[in-house]
Amino acid sequence: MRAAVERAAAGTDWPPADLPWRELLTAFADAVWAACDASPGLAEVLLTTPAAPRVMVDRLGGYGVALVRAGLSTRDAAVAADFVGDLVLSSWVAMRGLDRTVPDAAGGPVTVREQYRRAWAAASAGSHPFEAEFAAEETWHGRGWFDDKLAVFLDGLATRITVPAPGESS
């Protein structure tokens, strides 16, 4: 498994570390998502196998240096990279899981996606202020809410960036 992870990581088109911090983390997320698309099973392996491919250690090390230069503490930089990776992996697995077929109430086959959609359609109209968001087609396909979740995280992370005063080193 570790060799397969190493191979997938080595074959991924990773973004350069010299991007502005928000673009860097977004491009990192896109690269991890693309790697999962290109290597079925990769997300599950990364979530369950204790492996840190050398190429990823080196890549994340460079991203961490860039994030610290942007004004994050070393802890926040490490947590940010780990959070983005975990968010991609868990979201990717969840979105692919929607295609699983399970029995419906009558015992016939139905996708998990359709079961969720039916549950929201059965809810009383207007009973939740965000009901339309759960019923929206884009919620159940592609990356779902992933990009919105990432944006919420990055907006919050922006509040933790400190810019050194003139003459201070970062």
PDB file of C-alpha atoms in Angstrom:
ATOM      1  CA  MET A   1       0.000   0.000   0.000  1.00  0.00           C
ATOM      2  CA  ARG A   2       2.779   2.402   0.885  1.00  0.00           C
ATOM      3  CA  ALA A   3       4.417   1.850  -2.508  1.00  0.00           C
ATOM      4  CA  ALA A   4       1.106   2.580  -4.261  1.00  0.00           C
ATOM      5  CA  VAL A   5       0.678   5.779  -2.238  1.00  0.00           C
ATOM      6  CA  GLU A   6       4.241   6.810  -3.051  1.00  0.00           C
ATOM      7  CA  ARG A   7       3.639   6.186  -6.748  1.00  0.00           C
ATOM      8  CA  ALA A   8       0.365   8.145  -6.764  1.00  0.00           C
ATOM      9  CA  ALA A   9       1.989  11.054  -4.895  1.00  0.00           C
ATOM     10  CA  ALA A  10       4.988  11.084  -7.230  1.00  0.00           C
ATOM     11  CA  GLY A  11       2.667  11.167 -10.248  1.00  0.00           C
ATOM     12  CA  THR A  12       0.568  14.069  -8.992  1.00  0.00           C
ATOM     13  CA  ASP A  13       0.943  17.571 -10.407  1.00  0.00           C
ATOM     14  CA  TRP A  14       1.540  19.497  -7.174  1.00  0.00           C
ATOM     15  CA  PRO A  15       1.315  23.292  -7.056  1.00  0.00           C
ATOM     16  CA  PRO A  16       4.467  25.321  -6.459  1.00  0.00           C
ATOM     17  CA  ALA A  17       5.038  26.556  -2.911  1.00  0.00           C
ATOM     18  CA  ASP A  18       5.519  30.165  -4.020  1.00  0.00           C
ATOM     19  CA  LEU A  19       1.805  30.829  -4.552  1.00  0.00           C
ATOM     20  CA  PRO A  20      -0.010  33.221  -2.183  1.00  0.00           C
ATOM     21  CA  TRP A  21      -1.146  31.222   0.861  1.00  0.00           C
ATOM     22  CA  ARG A  22      -4.844  30.962  -0.044  1.00  0.00           C
ATOM     23  CA  GLU A  23      -4.108  29.993  -3.648  1.00  0.00           C
ATOM     24  CA  LEU A  24      -1.533  27.495  -2.408  1.00  0.00           C
ATOM     25  CA  LEU A  25      -3.952  25.707  -0.093  1.00  0.00           C
ATOM     26  CA  THR A  26      -6.692  25.743  -2.749  1.00  0.00           C
ATOM     27  CA  ALA A  27      -4.316  24.369  -5.396  1.00  0.00           C
ATOM     28  CA  PHE A  28      -3.095  21.752  -2.902  1.00  0.00           C
ATOM     29  CA  ALA A  29      -6.717  20.686  -2.347  1.00  0.00           C
ATOM     30  CA  ASP A  30      -7.294  20.498  -6.098  1.00  0.00           C
ATOM     31  CA  ALA A  31      -4.154  18.377  -6.530  1.00  0.00           C
ATOM     32  CA  VAL A  32      -5.190  15.926  -3.807  1.00  0.00           C
ATOM     33  CA  TRP A  33      -8.708  15.697  -5.306  1.00  0.00           C
ATOM     34  CA  ALA A  34      -7.220  15.008  -8.757  1.00  0.00           C
ATOM     35  CA  ALA A  35      -4.917  12.354  -7.277  1.00  0.00           C
ATOM     36  CA  CYS A  36      -7.928  10.630  -5.708  1.00  0.00           C
ATOM     37  CA  ASP A  37      -9.790  10.782  -9.032  1.00  0.00           C
ATOM     38  CA  ALA A  38      -6.768   9.318 -10.836  1.00  0.00           C
ATOM     39  CA  SER A  39      -6.152   6.531  -8.302  1.00  0.00           C
ATOM     40  CA  PRO A  40      -9.354   4.855  -7.092  1.00  0.00           C
ATOM     41  CA  GLY A  41      -8.953   3.724  -3.502  1.00  0.00           C
ATOM     42  CA  LEU A  42      -6.228   6.263  -2.736  1.00  0.00           C
ATOM     43  CA  ALA A  43      -8.413   8.363  -0.421  1.00  0.00           C
ATOM     44  CA  GLU A  44      -9.417   5.360   1.651  1.00  0.00           C
ATOM     45  CA  VAL A  45      -5.818   4.152   1.899  1.00  0.00           C
ATOM     46  CA  LEU A  46      -4.578   7.602   2.938  1.00  0.00           C
ATOM     47  CA  LEU A  47      -7.255   7.790   5.621  1.00  0.00           C
ATOM     48  CA  THR A  48      -6.461   4.349   7.045  1.00  0.00           C
ATOM     49  CA  THR A  49      -2.804   3.538   6.378  1.00  0.00           C
ATOM     50  CA  PRO A  50      -0.066   5.113   8.468  1.00  0.00           C
ATOM     51  CA  ALA A  51       2.181   6.171   5.623  1.00  0.00           C
ATOM     52  CA  ALA A  52       3.880   9.443   4.803  1.00  0.00           C
ATOM     53  CA  PRO A  53       5.456   9.186   1.369  1.00  0.00           C
ATOM     54  CA  ARG A  54       8.778  11.018   1.176  1.00  0.00           C
ATOM     55  CA  VAL A  55       7.513  13.085  -1.748  1.00  0.00           C
ATOM     56  CA  MET A  56       4.603  14.292   0.438  1.00  0.00           C
ATOM     57  CA  VAL A  57       6.795  15.018   3.444  1.00  0.00           C
ATOM     58  CA  ASP A  58       9.045  17.141   1.237  1.00  0.00           C
ATOM     59  CA  ARG A  59       6.115  18.819  -0.525  1.00  0.00           C
ATOM     60  CA  LEU A  60       4.247  19.618   2.688  1.00  0.00           C
ATOM     61  CA  GLY A  61       7.474  20.857   4.256  1.00  0.00           C
ATOM     62  CA  GLY A  62       7.795  23.405   1.458  1.00  0.00           C
ATOM     63  CA  TYR A  63       4.153  24.389   1.808  1.00  0.00           C
ATOM     64  CA  GLY A  64       4.617  24.800   5.545  1.00  0.00           C
ATOM     65  CA  VAL A  65       7.570  27.154   5.050  1.00  0.00           C
ATOM     66  CA  ALA A  66       5.477  29.193   2.602  1.00  0.00           C
ATOM     67  CA  LEU A  67       2.544  29.360   5.037  1.00  0.00           C
ATOM     68  CA  VAL A  68       4.792  30.504   7.880  1.00  0.00           C
ATOM     69  CA  ARG A  69       6.265  33.180   5.615  1.00  0.00           C
ATOM     70  CA  ALA A  70       2.700  34.289   4.905  1.00  0.00           C
ATOM     71  CA  GLY A  71       2.196  34.928   8.624  1.00  0.00           C
ATOM     72  CA  LEU A  72       0.892  31.698  10.128  1.00  0.00           C
ATOM     73  CA  SER A  73       2.470  30.114  13.171  1.00  0.00           C
ATOM     74  CA  THR A  74       4.214  26.815  12.501  1.00  0.00           C
ATOM     75  CA  ARG A  75       1.386  25.029  14.327  1.00  0.00           C
ATOM     76  CA  ASP A  76      -1.316  26.768  12.275  1.00  0.00           C
ATOM     77  CA  ALA A  77       0.591  26.058   9.053  1.00  0.00           C
ATOM     78  CA  ALA A  78       0.829  22.353   9.902  1.00  0.00           C
ATOM     79  CA  VAL A  79      -2.811  22.170  10.983  1.00  0.00           C
ATOM     80  CA  ALA A  80      -3.919  24.031   7.833  1.00  0.00           C
ATOM     81  CA  ALA A  81      -2.151  21.613   5.485  1.00  0.00           C
ATOM     82  CA  ASP A  82      -3.427  18.599   7.437  1.00  0.00           C
ATOM     83  CA  PHE A  83      -6.966  20.003   7.609  1.00  0.00           C
ATOM     84  CA  VAL A  84      -7.116  20.658   3.868  1.00  0.00           C
ATOM     85  CA  GLY A  85      -5.824  17.157   3.129  1.00  0.00           C
ATOM     86  CA  ASP A  86      -8.312  15.552   5.515  1.00  0.00           C
ATOM     87  CA  LEU A  87     -11.172  17.655   4.143  1.00  0.00           C
ATOM     88  CA  VAL A  88     -10.371  16.540   0.597  1.00  0.00           C
ATOM     89  CA  LEU A  89     -10.069  12.874   1.505  1.00  0.00           C
ATOM     90  CA  SER A  90     -13.227  12.706   3.611  1.00  0.00           C
ATOM     91  CA  SER A  91     -15.239  14.742   1.096  1.00  0.00           C
ATOM     92  CA  TRP A  92     -13.991  12.651  -1.812  1.00  0.00           C
ATOM     93  CA  VAL A  93     -14.939   9.413  -0.048  1.00  0.00           C
ATOM     94  CA  ALA A  94     -18.344  10.820   0.939  1.00  0.00           C
ATOM     95  CA  MET A  95     -19.164  11.996  -2.584  1.00  0.00           C
ATOM     96  CA  ARG A  96     -18.188   8.633  -4.106  1.00  0.00           C
ATOM     97  CA  GLY A  97     -20.207   6.869  -1.408  1.00  0.00           C
ATOM     98  CA  LEU A  98     -23.346   8.534  -2.730  1.00  0.00           C
ATOM     99  CA  ASP A  99     -23.148   6.222  -5.759  1.00  0.00           C
ATOM    100  CA  ARG A 100     -23.440   3.072  -3.623  1.00  0.00           C
ATOM    101  CA  THR A 101     -26.625   1.084  -4.159  1.00  0.00           C
ATOM    102  CA  VAL A 102     -28.635   0.133  -1.104  1.00  0.00           C
ATOM    103  CA  PRO A 103     -32.142  -1.311  -0.670  1.00  0.00           C
ATOM    104  CA  ASP A 104     -34.996   1.178  -0.395  1.00  0.00           C
ATOM    105  CA  ALA A 105     -38.042   0.726   1.874  1.00  0.00           C
ATOM    106  CA  ALA A 106     -39.590  -1.712  -0.606  1.00  0.00           C
ATOM    107  CA  GLY A 107     -36.343  -3.681  -0.921  1.00  0.00           C
ATOM    108  CA  GLY A 108     -35.498  -2.388  -4.377  1.00  0.00           C
ATOM    109  CA  PRO A 109     -32.129  -0.897  -5.290  1.00  0.00           C
ATOM    110  CA  VAL A 110     -31.557   2.824  -4.881  1.00  0.00           C
ATOM    111  CA  THR A 111     -28.415   4.942  -4.609  1.00  0.00           C
ATOM    112  CA  VAL A 112     -27.472   6.550  -1.334  1.00  0.00           C
ATOM    113  CA  ARG A 113     -27.731   9.890  -3.182  1.00  0.00           C
ATOM    114  CA  GLU A 114     -31.363   9.168  -4.070  1.00  0.00           C
ATOM    115  CA  GLN A 115     -32.176   8.098  -0.516  1.00  0.00           C
ATOM    116  CA  TYR A 116     -30.851  11.429   0.794  1.00  0.00           C
ATOM    117  CA  ARG A 117     -32.775  13.347  -1.868  1.00  0.00           C
ATOM    118  CA  ARG A 118     -35.996  11.489  -1.033  1.00  0.00           C
ATOM    119  CA  ALA A 119     -35.545  12.204   2.672  1.00  0.00           C
ATOM    120  CA  TRP A 120     -35.189  15.929   2.015  1.00  0.00           C
ATOM    121  CA  ALA A 121     -38.117  15.922  -0.438  1.00  0.00           C
ATOM    122  CA  ALA A 122     -40.286  14.219   2.179  1.00  0.00           C
ATOM    123  CA  ALA A 123     -39.558  16.940   4.726  1.00  0.00           C
ATOM    124  CA  SER A 124     -42.222  19.603   5.091  1.00  0.00           C
ATOM    125  CA  ALA A 125     -41.735  22.409   2.603  1.00  0.00           C
ATOM    126  CA  GLY A 126     -40.073  25.348   4.283  1.00  0.00           C
ATOM    127  CA  SER A 127     -39.511  23.559   7.583  1.00  0.00           C
ATOM    128  CA  HIS A 128     -35.795  24.369   7.466  1.00  0.00           C
ATOM    129  CA  PRO A 129     -34.285  27.678   6.371  1.00  0.00           C
ATOM    130  CA  PHE A 130     -31.602  25.829   4.410  1.00  0.00           C
ATOM    131  CA  GLU A 131     -33.794  23.101   2.893  1.00  0.00           C
ATOM    132  CA  ALA A 132     -33.211  24.384  -0.658  1.00  0.00           C
ATOM    133  CA  GLU A 133     -29.446  24.025  -0.183  1.00  0.00           C
ATOM    134  CA  PHE A 134     -29.845  20.352   0.664  1.00  0.00           C
ATOM    135  CA  ALA A 135     -32.198  19.853  -2.279  1.00  0.00           C
ATOM    136  CA  ALA A 136     -29.909  21.608  -4.800  1.00  0.00           C
ATOM    137  CA  GLU A 137     -28.628  19.312  -7.539  1.00  0.00           C
ATOM    138  CA  GLU A 138     -24.988  20.424  -7.128  1.00  0.00           C
ATOM    139  CA  THR A 139     -25.055  19.330  -3.486  1.00  0.00           C
ATOM    140  CA  TRP A 140     -25.201  15.694  -4.576  1.00  0.00           C
ATOM    141  CA  HIS A 141     -22.747  15.604  -7.484  1.00  0.00           C
ATOM    142  CA  GLY A 142     -19.118  16.347  -8.281  1.00  0.00           C
ATOM    143  CA  ARG A 143     -17.423  17.969  -5.312  1.00  0.00           C
ATOM    144  CA  GLY A 144     -20.688  18.769  -3.546  1.00  0.00           C
ATOM    145  CA  TRP A 145     -20.090  21.383  -0.868  1.00  0.00           C
ATOM    146  CA  PHE A 146     -16.354  20.805  -0.759  1.00  0.00           C
ATOM    147  CA  ASP A 147     -15.346  24.166  -2.253  1.00  0.00           C
ATOM    148  CA  ASP A 148     -17.721  26.013   0.095  1.00  0.00           C
ATOM    149  CA  LYS A 149     -16.329  24.141   3.109  1.00  0.00           C
ATOM    150  CA  LEU A 150     -12.788  24.947   2.022  1.00  0.00           C
ATOM    151  CA  ALA A 151     -13.661  28.641   1.590  1.00  0.00           C
ATOM    152  CA  VAL A 152     -15.182  28.807   5.091  1.00  0.00           C
ATOM    153  CA  PHE A 153     -12.011  27.269   6.526  1.00  0.00           C
ATOM    154  CA  LEU A 154      -9.705  29.588   4.564  1.00  0.00           C
ATOM    155  CA  ASP A 155     -11.730  32.642   5.616  1.00  0.00           C
ATOM    156  CA  GLY A 156     -11.277  31.610   9.238  1.00  0.00           C
ATOM    157  CA  LEU A 157      -7.595  30.853   8.746  1.00  0.00           C
ATOM    158  CA  ALA A 158      -7.087  34.364   7.362  1.00  0.00           C
ATOM    159  CA  THR A 159      -7.939  35.751  10.803  1.00  0.00           C
ATOM    160  CA  ARG A 160      -4.928  33.917  12.280  1.00  0.00           C
ATOM    161  CA  ILE A 161      -2.351  35.416   9.939  1.00  0.00           C
ATOM    162  CA  THR A 162      -0.052  37.883  11.623  1.00  0.00           C
ATOM    163  CA  VAL A 163       2.091  40.282   9.681  1.00  0.00           C
ATOM    164  CA  PRO A 164       5.355  41.193  11.383  1.00  0.00           C
ATOM    165  CA  ALA A 165       5.865  44.844  12.221  1.00  0.00           C
ATOM    166  CA  PRO A 166       8.411  46.697  10.064  1.00  0.00           C
ATOM    167  CA  GLY A 167      11.918  45.664  11.092  1.00  0.00           C
ATOM    168  CA  GLU A 168      10.724  42.381  12.705  1.00  0.00           C
ATOM    169  CA  SER A 169      11.678  39.103  11.131  1.00  0.00           C
ATOM    170  CA  SER A 170       8.939  36.608  10.386  1.00  0.00           C
TER     171      SER A 170
END
